[in-house]
Amino acid sequence: MQPTGVRDTQLRDSNSQKVHPQPMEEATNQNPEPVESLISKIFANISSLKSAYIQLQDAHTPYDPDKIQTADKLVISELKNLSELKHFYREHNPKPVSVSPQDSRLAAEIQEQQSLLKTYEVMVKKFQSEIQNKDTEIHQLEQQIQEAIQKREKLDKNLKLRGLSSKESESSGCESGSSPVDLTPDLFTSVVETAYIAIHDFSKPLINMMKAAGWDLDAAANSIEPDVVYAKRAHKKYAFEHHICLRMFTGFQQESFSVNQENLTFSKESFFRQYLALRELDPLDAVGQDPDSIFGKFCRSKYLAVVHSKMEASFFGNLDQRNYVMGGGHPRTPFYVAFLKLAKSIWLLHRLAYSFDPPVKVFQVNKGSDFSEVYMESVVKNLVPEENDEKPKVGLMVMPGFWIGGSLVQCRVYLIGARVAE
């Protein structure tokens, strides 16, 4: 036991010591990590929202509906994420009794971000409205384009029908005053080349039909143009091209092309309009629309001239097709359809020739004429003179030549008195 004096002294010392209780505020904020994590997420979300908004702006220049829709969905997604963060914060952080200055700053920042989000929402609505306006404008333009296409098709159809009409197209002039293609010597030269290819192409089925019918091709070639010495036996095909050429170009120097038609008046504008009308039209469709048009009559007359009755009888065993053509029809047989392609090319060449002012002049050369490199072109390129060095001569003309003002398109000939270079 201690003395009474000592015990009283210790009690006084213990009573003189102060007790400092720990504040409740510190106890509630000992773990700030969740709040800092939430703030980081908010900042990251806002950065993503800014990126999505920039993508939405870029999608408008140039205007791209698909990119706009994708960027719009991305902006909405980021707005939803930010809204979820806001609700998460409110659910897990109810308003405290006393708010520290740090919490006040965080609340102010959140309020600022909410204001920015409202701005973004307004901009998104504005862009959506602009997109709707653009879609409406595009729809209206598409309708205008469709209407223009329909009008053009209707006009093309009318022009084709008028260009192939037997009376109206010949008597009326070019009302529009303009043409979809330019009337130039180059255009005429290209049509000459097309006509020559058509002659060559039609000679193939003609020769094949002769072979199938058992014809002697050597004798047939000699009957077309006798006493022609060919450098190669295969060159006798040029005799048949020569036959087709002579028959198809008979009457080319006449405006009517030897086709009888009542009440015809001619002008370069009407010729060019007829050229344009048939240029893109299938010849079988043309004669089908108007079998008795001037073009239809031309096809019938030239078919009867090129394909002799004896040929046709040996080819088909009868004259049914010939009689059908003579009766005013246009059969749809492969052989006649092949001929229509040839007839169209020569007809277009004639229409185009008389579209020029002055008209294009056609010229031809006779068998035995001296070869001229100025006026003629050899269809066989590797021919050289015989040993006697005499100048080669014309054996066959397979395509006439043409004068276009001061320009010249050479005629194409097969030469004799020459051999094939080895």
mmCIF file of N, CA and C in Angstrom, residues 33-139:
data_model
loop_
_atom_site.group_PDB
_atom_site.id
_atom_site.type_symbol
_atom_site.label_atom_id
_atom_site.label_comp_id
_atom_site.label_asym_id
_atom_site.label_seq_id
_atom_site.Cartn_x
_atom_site.Cartn_y
_atom_site.Cartn_z
ATOM 1 N N GLU A 33 -9.981 5.339 -52.632
ATOM 2 C CA GLU A 33 -9.737 4.725 -53.944
ATOM 3 C C GLU A 33 -10.986 4.615 -54.807
ATOM 4 N N PRO A 34 -12.166 4.171 -54.320
ATOM 5 C CA PRO A 34 -13.348 4.068 -55.202
ATOM 6 C C PRO A 34 -13.728 5.384 -55.861
ATOM 7 N N VAL A 35 -13.623 6.487 -55.126
ATOM 8 C CA VAL A 35 -13.980 7.791 -55.692
ATOM 9 C C VAL A 35 -13.001 8.179 -56.797
ATOM 10 N N GLU A 36 -11.703 7.953 -56.542
ATOM 11 C CA GLU A 36 -10.710 8.283 -57.562
ATOM 12 C C GLU A 36 -10.892 7.424 -58.823
ATOM 13 N N SER A 37 -11.251 6.165 -58.602
ATOM 14 C CA SER A 37 -11.506 5.278 -59.755
ATOM 15 C C SER A 37 -12.695 5.771 -60.573
ATOM 16 N N LEU A 38 -13.735 6.224 -59.867
ATOM 17 C CA LEU A 38 -14.927 6.734 -60.557
ATOM 18 C C LEU A 38 -14.596 7.981 -61.365
ATOM 19 N N ILE A 39 -13.803 8.859 -60.787
ATOM 20 C CA ILE A 39 -13.422 10.077 -61.499
ATOM 21 C C ILE A 39 -12.600 9.742 -62.740
ATOM 22 N N SER A 40 -11.711 8.776 -62.611
ATOM 23 C CA SER A 40 -10.902 8.360 -63.770
ATOM 24 C C SER A 40 -11.788 7.823 -64.891
ATOM 25 N N LYS A 41 -12.783 7.035 -64.480
ATOM 26 C CA LYS A 41 -13.710 6.501 -65.485
ATOM 27 C C LYS A 41 -14.478 7.628 -66.177
ATOM 28 N N ILE A 42 -14.864 8.636 -65.379
ATOM 29 C CA ILE A 42 -15.606 9.765 -65.966
ATOM 30 C C ILE A 42 -14.739 10.498 -66.991
ATOM 31 N N PHE A 43 -13.473 10.767 -66.617
ATOM 32 C CA PHE A 43 -12.573 11.438 -67.552
ATOM 33 C C PHE A 43 -12.371 10.613 -68.822
ATOM 34 N N ALA A 44 -12.184 9.292 -68.648
ATOM 35 C CA ALA A 44 -11.998 8.428 -69.810
ATOM 36 C C ALA A 44 -13.234 8.417 -70.695
ATOM 37 N N ASN A 45 -14.404 8.408 -70.032
ATOM 38 C CA ASN A 45 -15.657 8.404 -70.797
ATOM 39 C C ASN A 45 -15.846 9.696 -71.577
ATOM 40 N N ILE A 46 -15.472 10.808 -70.970
ATOM 41 C CA ILE A 46 -15.599 12.107 -71.646
ATOM 42 C C ILE A 46 -14.639 12.171 -72.841
ATOM 43 N N SER A 47 -13.443 11.627 -72.681
ATOM 44 C CA SER A 47 -12.509 11.599 -73.803
ATOM 45 C C SER A 47 -13.055 10.762 -74.957
ATOM 46 N N SER A 48 -13.671 9.632 -74.609
ATOM 47 C CA SER A 48 -14.277 8.793 -75.645
ATOM 48 C C SER A 48 -15.423 9.518 -76.325
ATOM 49 N N LEU A 49 -16.178 10.270 -75.523
ATOM 50 C CA LEU A 49 -17.299 11.023 -76.082
ATOM 51 C C LEU A 49 -16.806 12.101 -77.050
ATOM 52 N N LYS A 50 -15.720 12.768 -76.684
ATOM 53 C CA LYS A 50 -15.135 13.767 -77.581
ATOM 54 C C LYS A 50 -14.671 13.123 -78.888
ATOM 55 N N SER A 51 -14.054 11.959 -78.783
ATOM 56 C CA SER A 51 -13.592 11.257 -79.983
ATOM 57 C C SER A 51 -14.763 10.865 -80.880
ATOM 58 N N ALA A 52 -15.843 10.373 -80.262
ATOM 59 C CA ALA A 52 -17.026 9.999 -81.041
ATOM 60 C C ALA A 52 -17.649 11.214 -81.711
ATOM 61 N N TYR A 53 -17.638 12.351 -80.995
ATOM 62 C CA TYR A 53 -18.210 13.566 -81.573
ATOM 63 C C TYR A 53 -17.379 14.049 -82.774
ATOM 64 N N ILE A 54 -16.049 13.926 -82.654
ATOM 65 C CA ILE A 54 -15.183 14.306 -83.774
ATOM 66 C C ILE A 54 -15.452 13.407 -84.986
ATOM 67 N N GLN A 55 -15.638 12.108 -84.733
ATOM 68 C CA GLN A 55 -15.967 11.197 -85.836
ATOM 69 C C GLN A 55 -17.289 11.585 -86.495
ATOM 70 N N LEU A 56 -18.237 12.027 -85.674
ATOM 71 C CA LEU A 56 -19.526 12.449 -86.222
ATOM 72 C C LEU A 56 -19.366 13.686 -87.101
ATOM 73 N N GLN A 57 -18.498 14.593 -86.703
ATOM 74 C CA GLN A 57 -18.240 15.778 -87.528
ATOM 75 C C GLN A 57 -17.556 15.393 -88.846
ATOM 76 N N ASP A 58 -16.562 14.521 -88.746
ATOM 77 C CA ASP A 58 -15.838 14.116 -89.960
ATOM 78 C C ASP A 58 -16.739 13.415 -90.963
ATOM 79 N N ALA A 59 -17.740 12.712 -90.464
ATOM 80 C CA ALA A 59 -18.635 11.978 -91.361
ATOM 81 C C ALA A 59 -19.496 12.904 -92.210
ATOM 82 N N HIS A 60 -19.550 14.190 -91.839
ATOM 83 C CA HIS A 60 -20.340 15.147 -92.616
ATOM 84 C C HIS A 60 -19.538 15.795 -93.742
ATOM 85 N N THR A 61 -18.215 15.630 -93.734
ATOM 86 C CA THR A 61 -17.381 16.254 -94.769
ATOM 87 C C THR A 61 -16.323 15.269 -95.224
ATOM 88 N N PRO A 62 -16.518 14.552 -96.346
ATOM 89 C CA PRO A 62 -17.728 14.603 -97.177
ATOM 90 C C PRO A 62 -18.893 13.860 -96.533
ATOM 91 N N TYR A 63 -20.062 14.138 -97.022
ATOM 92 C CA TYR A 63 -21.267 13.567 -96.420
ATOM 93 C C TYR A 63 -21.314 12.064 -96.670
ATOM 94 N N ASP A 64 -21.326 11.275 -95.554
ATOM 95 C CA ASP A 64 -21.356 9.810 -95.652
ATOM 96 C C ASP A 64 -22.402 9.289 -94.679
ATOM 97 N N PRO A 65 -23.587 8.894 -95.157
ATOM 98 C CA PRO A 65 -24.676 8.444 -94.252
ATOM 99 C C PRO A 65 -24.268 7.260 -93.388
ATOM 100 N N ASP A 66 -23.518 6.313 -93.938
ATOM 101 C CA ASP A 66 -23.134 5.127 -93.155
ATOM 102 C C ASP A 66 -22.217 5.511 -91.992
ATOM 103 N N LYS A 67 -21.217 6.362 -92.281
ATOM 104 C CA LYS A 67 -20.307 6.788 -91.217
ATOM 105 C C LYS A 67 -21.036 7.643 -90.172
ATOM 106 N N ILE A 68 -21.973 8.452 -90.622
ATOM 107 C CA ILE A 68 -22.746 9.287 -89.692
ATOM 108 C C ILE A 68 -23.541 8.407 -88.737
ATOM 109 N N GLN A 69 -24.173 7.374 -89.266
ATOM 110 C CA GLN A 69 -24.967 6.481 -88.439
ATOM 111 C C GLN A 69 -24.086 5.753 -87.423
ATOM 112 N N THR A 70 -22.911 5.305 -87.841
ATOM 113 C CA THR A 70 -21.991 4.615 -86.934
ATOM 114 C C THR A 70 -21.498 5.546 -85.833
ATOM 115 N N ALA A 71 -21.102 6.770 -86.210
ATOM 116 C CA ALA A 71 -20.624 7.744 -85.222
ATOM 117 C C ALA A 71 -21.733 8.159 -84.266
ATOM 118 N N ASP A 72 -22.948 8.280 -84.765
ATOM 119 C CA ASP A 72 -24.085 8.647 -83.930
ATOM 120 C C ASP A 72 -24.336 7.577 -82.863
ATOM 121 N N LYS A 73 -24.268 6.309 -83.282
ATOM 122 C CA LYS A 73 -24.450 5.219 -82.315
ATOM 123 C C LYS A 73 -23.349 5.240 -81.256
ATOM 124 N N LEU A 74 -22.121 5.578 -81.671
ATOM 125 C CA LEU A 74 -21.010 5.636 -80.728
ATOM 126 C C LEU A 74 -21.205 6.762 -79.714
ATOM 127 N N VAL A 75 -21.680 7.932 -80.160
ATOM 128 C CA VAL A 75 -21.946 9.049 -79.250
ATOM 129 C C VAL A 75 -23.019 8.673 -78.241
ATOM 130 N N ILE A 76 -24.090 8.063 -78.707
ATOM 131 C CA ILE A 76 -25.182 7.651 -77.814
ATOM 132 C C ILE A 76 -24.686 6.629 -76.795
ATOM 133 N N SER A 77 -23.818 5.710 -77.258
ATOM 134 C CA SER A 77 -23.280 4.699 -76.337
ATOM 135 C C SER A 77 -22.456 5.340 -75.235
ATOM 136 N N GLU A 78 -21.626 6.334 -75.599
ATOM 137 C CA GLU A 78 -20.810 7.006 -74.582
ATOM 138 C C GLU A 78 -21.674 7.821 -73.628
ATOM 139 N N LEU A 79 -22.743 8.414 -74.136
ATOM 140 C CA LEU A 79 -23.665 9.156 -73.262
ATOM 141 C C LEU A 79 -24.342 8.222 -72.258
ATOM 142 N N LYS A 80 -24.707 7.036 -72.725
ATOM 143 C CA LYS A 80 -25.300 6.047 -71.821
ATOM 144 C C LYS A 80 -24.309 5.630 -70.739
ATOM 145 N N ASN A 81 -23.055 5.410 -71.133
ATOM 146 C CA ASN A 81 -22.042 5.026 -70.148
ATOM 147 C C ASN A 81 -21.862 6.108 -69.091
ATOM 148 N N LEU A 82 -21.837 7.363 -69.537
ATOM 149 C CA LEU A 82 -21.685 8.468 -68.586
ATOM 150 C C LEU A 82 -22.883 8.556 -67.650
ATOM 151 N N SER A 83 -24.067 8.312 -68.185
ATOM 152 C CA SER A 83 -25.267 8.323 -67.347
ATOM 153 C C SER A 83 -25.219 7.210 -66.302
ATOM 154 N N GLU A 84 -24.723 6.040 -66.706
ATOM 155 C CA GLU A 84 -24.609 4.928 -65.759
ATOM 156 C C GLU A 84 -23.617 5.251 -64.651
ATOM 157 N N LEU A 85 -22.523 5.917 -64.979
ATOM 158 C CA LEU A 85 -21.562 6.330 -63.955
ATOM 159 C C LEU A 85 -22.197 7.304 -62.972
ATOM 160 N N LYS A 86 -23.023 8.196 -63.491
ATOM 161 C CA LYS A 86 -23.693 9.170 -62.610
ATOM 162 C C LYS A 86 -24.611 8.460 -61.622
ATOM 163 N N HIS A 87 -25.420 7.509 -62.123
ATOM 164 C CA HIS A 87 -26.327 6.773 -61.226
ATOM 165 C C HIS A 87 -25.548 5.914 -60.225
ATOM 166 N N PHE A 88 -24.445 5.317 -60.685
ATOM 167 C CA PHE A 88 -23.616 4.512 -59.787
ATOM 168 C C PHE A 88 -23.074 5.366 -58.649
ATOM 169 N N TYR A 89 -22.624 6.564 -58.986
ATOM 170 C CA TYR A 89 -22.080 7.451 -57.956
ATOM 171 C C TYR A 89 -23.140 7.844 -56.952
ATOM 172 N N ARG A 90 -24.321 8.172 -57.424
ATOM 173 C CA ARG A 90 -25.390 8.602 -56.511
ATOM 174 C C ARG A 90 -25.862 7.467 -55.609
ATOM 175 N N GLU A 91 -25.875 6.242 -56.154
ATOM 176 C CA GLU A 91 -26.324 5.118 -55.350
ATOM 177 C C GLU A 91 -25.327 4.764 -54.252
ATOM 178 N N HIS A 92 -24.050 4.844 -54.556
ATOM 179 C CA HIS A 92 -23.025 4.442 -53.587
ATOM 180 C C HIS A 92 -22.453 5.602 -52.788
ATOM 181 N N ASN A 93 -22.850 6.818 -53.064
ATOM 182 C CA ASN A 93 -22.353 7.995 -52.343
ATOM 183 C C ASN A 93 -23.507 8.941 -52.055
ATOM 184 N N PRO A 94 -24.338 8.597 -51.077
ATOM 185 C CA PRO A 94 -25.437 9.517 -50.710
ATOM 186 C C PRO A 94 -24.860 10.809 -50.127
ATOM 187 N N LYS A 95 -25.692 11.846 -50.136
ATOM 188 C CA LYS A 95 -25.208 13.151 -49.664
ATOM 189 C C LYS A 95 -24.777 13.073 -48.192
ATOM 190 N N PRO A 96 -23.516 13.385 -47.872
ATOM 191 C CA PRO A 96 -23.054 13.336 -46.474
ATOM 192 C C PRO A 96 -23.605 14.510 -45.661
ATOM 193 N N VAL A 97 -23.521 14.317 -44.326
ATOM 194 C CA VAL A 97 -23.999 15.386 -43.433
ATOM 195 C C VAL A 97 -23.138 16.620 -43.593
ATOM 196 N N SER A 98 -21.839 16.394 -43.632
ATOM 197 C CA SER A 98 -20.917 17.501 -43.866
ATOM 198 C C SER A 98 -20.029 17.151 -45.044
ATOM 199 N N VAL A 99 -19.906 18.047 -46.030
ATOM 200 C CA VAL A 99 -19.142 17.814 -47.246
ATOM 201 C C VAL A 99 -17.835 18.559 -47.166
ATOM 202 N N SER A 100 -16.773 17.831 -47.464
ATOM 203 C CA SER A 100 -15.447 18.447 -47.426
ATOM 204 C C SER A 100 -15.247 19.311 -48.667
ATOM 205 N N PRO A 101 -14.274 20.222 -48.670
ATOM 206 C CA PRO A 101 -13.965 21.034 -49.873
ATOM 207 C C PRO A 101 -13.611 20.178 -51.078
ATOM 208 N N GLN A 102 -12.973 19.030 -50.813
ATOM 209 C CA GLN A 102 -12.604 18.169 -51.945
ATOM 210 C C GLN A 102 -13.857 17.615 -52.632
ATOM 211 N N ASP A 103 -14.840 17.222 -51.834
ATOM 212 C CA ASP A 103 -16.091 16.729 -52.420
ATOM 213 C C ASP A 103 -16.826 17.833 -53.171
ATOM 214 N N SER A 104 -16.745 19.043 -52.707
ATOM 215 C CA SER A 104 -17.392 20.172 -53.393
ATOM 216 C C SER A 104 -16.785 20.388 -54.770
ATOM 217 N N ARG A 105 -15.442 20.273 -54.854
ATOM 218 C CA ARG A 105 -14.797 20.425 -56.157
ATOM 219 C C ARG A 105 -15.230 19.328 -57.124
ATOM 220 N N LEU A 106 -15.339 18.091 -56.600
ATOM 221 C CA LEU A 106 -15.759 16.981 -57.457
ATOM 222 C C LEU A 106 -17.182 17.188 -57.961
ATOM 223 N N ALA A 107 -18.053 17.691 -57.077
ATOM 224 C CA ALA A 107 -19.439 17.941 -57.492
ATOM 225 C C ALA A 107 -19.495 19.026 -58.569
ATOM 226 N N ALA A 108 -18.631 20.031 -58.448
ATOM 227 C CA ALA A 108 -18.606 21.099 -59.448
ATOM 228 C C ALA A 108 -18.136 20.576 -60.795
ATOM 229 N N GLU A 109 -17.115 19.684 -60.743
ATOM 230 C CA GLU A 109 -16.623 19.124 -62.003
ATOM 231 C C GLU A 109 -17.690 18.262 -62.669
ATOM 232 N N ILE A 110 -18.398 17.495 -61.863
ATOM 233 C CA ILE A 110 -19.464 16.657 -62.429
ATOM 234 C C ILE A 110 -20.550 17.527 -63.053
ATOM 235 N N GLN A 111 -20.892 18.613 -62.372
ATOM 236 C CA GLN A 111 -21.895 19.525 -62.923
ATOM 237 C C GLN A 111 -21.435 20.117 -64.251
ATOM 238 N N GLU A 112 -20.128 20.402 -64.335
ATOM 239 C CA GLU A 112 -19.587 20.939 -65.587
ATOM 240 C C GLU A 112 -19.699 19.925 -66.716
ATOM 241 N N GLN A 113 -19.368 18.664 -66.394
ATOM 242 C CA GLN A 113 -19.456 17.640 -67.416
ATOM 243 C C GLN A 113 -20.896 17.397 -67.850
ATOM 244 N N GLN A 114 -21.829 17.493 -66.917
ATOM 245 C CA GLN A 114 -23.238 17.347 -67.271
ATOM 246 C C GLN A 114 -23.686 18.466 -68.220
ATOM 247 N N SER A 115 -23.175 19.661 -67.998
ATOM 248 C CA SER A 115 -23.501 20.768 -68.902
ATOM 249 C C SER A 115 -22.935 20.517 -70.293
ATOM 250 N N LEU A 116 -21.714 19.972 -70.325
ATOM 251 C CA LEU A 116 -21.136 19.646 -71.628
ATOM 252 C C LEU A 116 -21.946 18.578 -72.331
ATOM 253 N N LEU A 117 -22.421 17.621 -71.576
ATOM 254 C CA LEU A 117 -23.226 16.563 -72.176
ATOM 255 C C LEU A 117 -24.516 17.119 -72.779
ATOM 256 N N LYS A 118 -25.111 18.070 -72.091
ATOM 257 C CA LYS A 118 -26.314 18.694 -72.661
ATOM 258 C C LYS A 118 -25.982 19.390 -73.977
ATOM 259 N N THR A 119 -24.792 20.010 -74.027
ATOM 260 C CA THR A 119 -24.372 20.653 -75.275
ATOM 261 C C THR A 119 -24.206 19.626 -76.384
ATOM 262 N N TYR A 120 -23.591 18.491 -76.034
ATOM 263 C CA TYR A 120 -23.403 17.434 -77.020
ATOM 264 C C TYR A 120 -24.741 16.884 -77.505
ATOM 265 N N GLU A 121 -25.688 16.746 -76.577
ATOM 266 C CA GLU A 121 -27.003 16.241 -76.958
ATOM 267 C C GLU A 121 -27.677 17.188 -77.959
ATOM 268 N N VAL A 122 -27.513 18.490 -77.718
ATOM 269 C CA VAL A 122 -28.087 19.469 -78.648
ATOM 270 C C VAL A 122 -27.430 19.352 -80.022
ATOM 271 N N MET A 123 -26.110 19.194 -80.027
ATOM 272 C CA MET A 123 -25.398 19.078 -81.301
ATOM 273 C C MET A 123 -25.792 17.797 -82.043
ATOM 274 N N VAL A 124 -25.952 16.717 -81.283
ATOM 275 C CA VAL A 124 -26.359 15.456 -81.911
ATOM 276 C C VAL A 124 -27.728 15.590 -82.553
ATOM 277 N N LYS A 125 -28.653 16.225 -81.846
ATOM 278 C CA LYS A 125 -29.981 16.441 -82.428
ATOM 279 C C LYS A 125 -29.905 17.311 -83.680
ATOM 280 N N LYS A 126 -29.019 18.297 -83.648
ATOM 281 C CA LYS A 126 -28.847 19.170 -84.805
ATOM 282 C C LYS A 126 -28.333 18.373 -86.002
ATOM 283 N N PHE A 127 -27.321 17.518 -85.747
ATOM 284 C CA PHE A 127 -26.785 16.702 -86.829
ATOM 285 C C PHE A 127 -27.820 15.716 -87.350
ATOM 286 N N GLN A 128 -28.608 15.154 -86.454
ATOM 287 C CA GLN A 128 -29.648 14.232 -86.888
ATOM 288 C C GLN A 128 -30.666 14.948 -87.785
ATOM 289 N N SER A 129 -30.969 16.186 -87.434
ATOM 290 C CA SER A 129 -31.882 16.957 -88.268
ATOM 291 C C SER A 129 -31.267 17.231 -89.641
ATOM 292 N N GLU A 130 -29.973 17.545 -89.663
ATOM 293 C CA GLU A 130 -29.301 17.780 -90.935
ATOM 294 C C GLU A 130 -29.256 16.503 -91.778
ATOM 295 N N ILE A 131 -29.051 15.375 -91.117
ATOM 296 C CA ILE A 131 -29.043 14.102 -91.842
ATOM 297 C C ILE A 131 -30.398 13.839 -92.483
ATOM 298 N N GLN A 132 -31.458 14.093 -91.729
ATOM 299 C CA GLN A 132 -32.799 13.901 -92.287
ATOM 300 C C GLN A 132 -33.032 14.823 -93.483
ATOM 301 N N ASN A 133 -32.565 16.063 -93.373
ATOM 302 C CA ASN A 133 -32.718 16.993 -94.495
ATOM 303 C C ASN A 133 -31.930 16.517 -95.718
ATOM 304 N N LYS A 134 -30.710 16.010 -95.475
ATOM 305 C CA LYS A 134 -29.909 15.492 -96.587
ATOM 306 C C LYS A 134 -30.579 14.275 -97.228
ATOM 307 N N ASP A 135 -31.123 13.400 -96.384
ATOM 308 C CA ASP A 135 -31.809 12.216 -96.920
ATOM 309 C C ASP A 135 -33.001 12.625 -97.779
ATOM 310 N N THR A 136 -33.735 13.631 -97.311
ATOM 311 C CA THR A 136 -34.875 14.113 -98.100
ATOM 312 C C THR A 136 -34.415 14.714 -99.420
ATOM 313 N N GLU A 137 -33.308 15.469 -99.369
ATOM 314 C CA GLU A 137 -32.772 16.075 -100.591
ATOM 315 C C GLU A 137 -32.289 15.007 -101.571
ATOM 316 N N ILE A 138 -31.625 13.978 -101.034
ATOM 317 C CA ILE A 138 -31.152 12.876 -101.892
ATOM 318 C C ILE A 138 -32.325 12.162 -102.532
ATOM 319 N N HIS A 139 -33.366 11.937 -101.757
ATOM 320 C CA HIS A 139 -34.552 11.260 -102.297
ATOM 321 C C HIS A 139 -35.178 12.082 -103.427
#
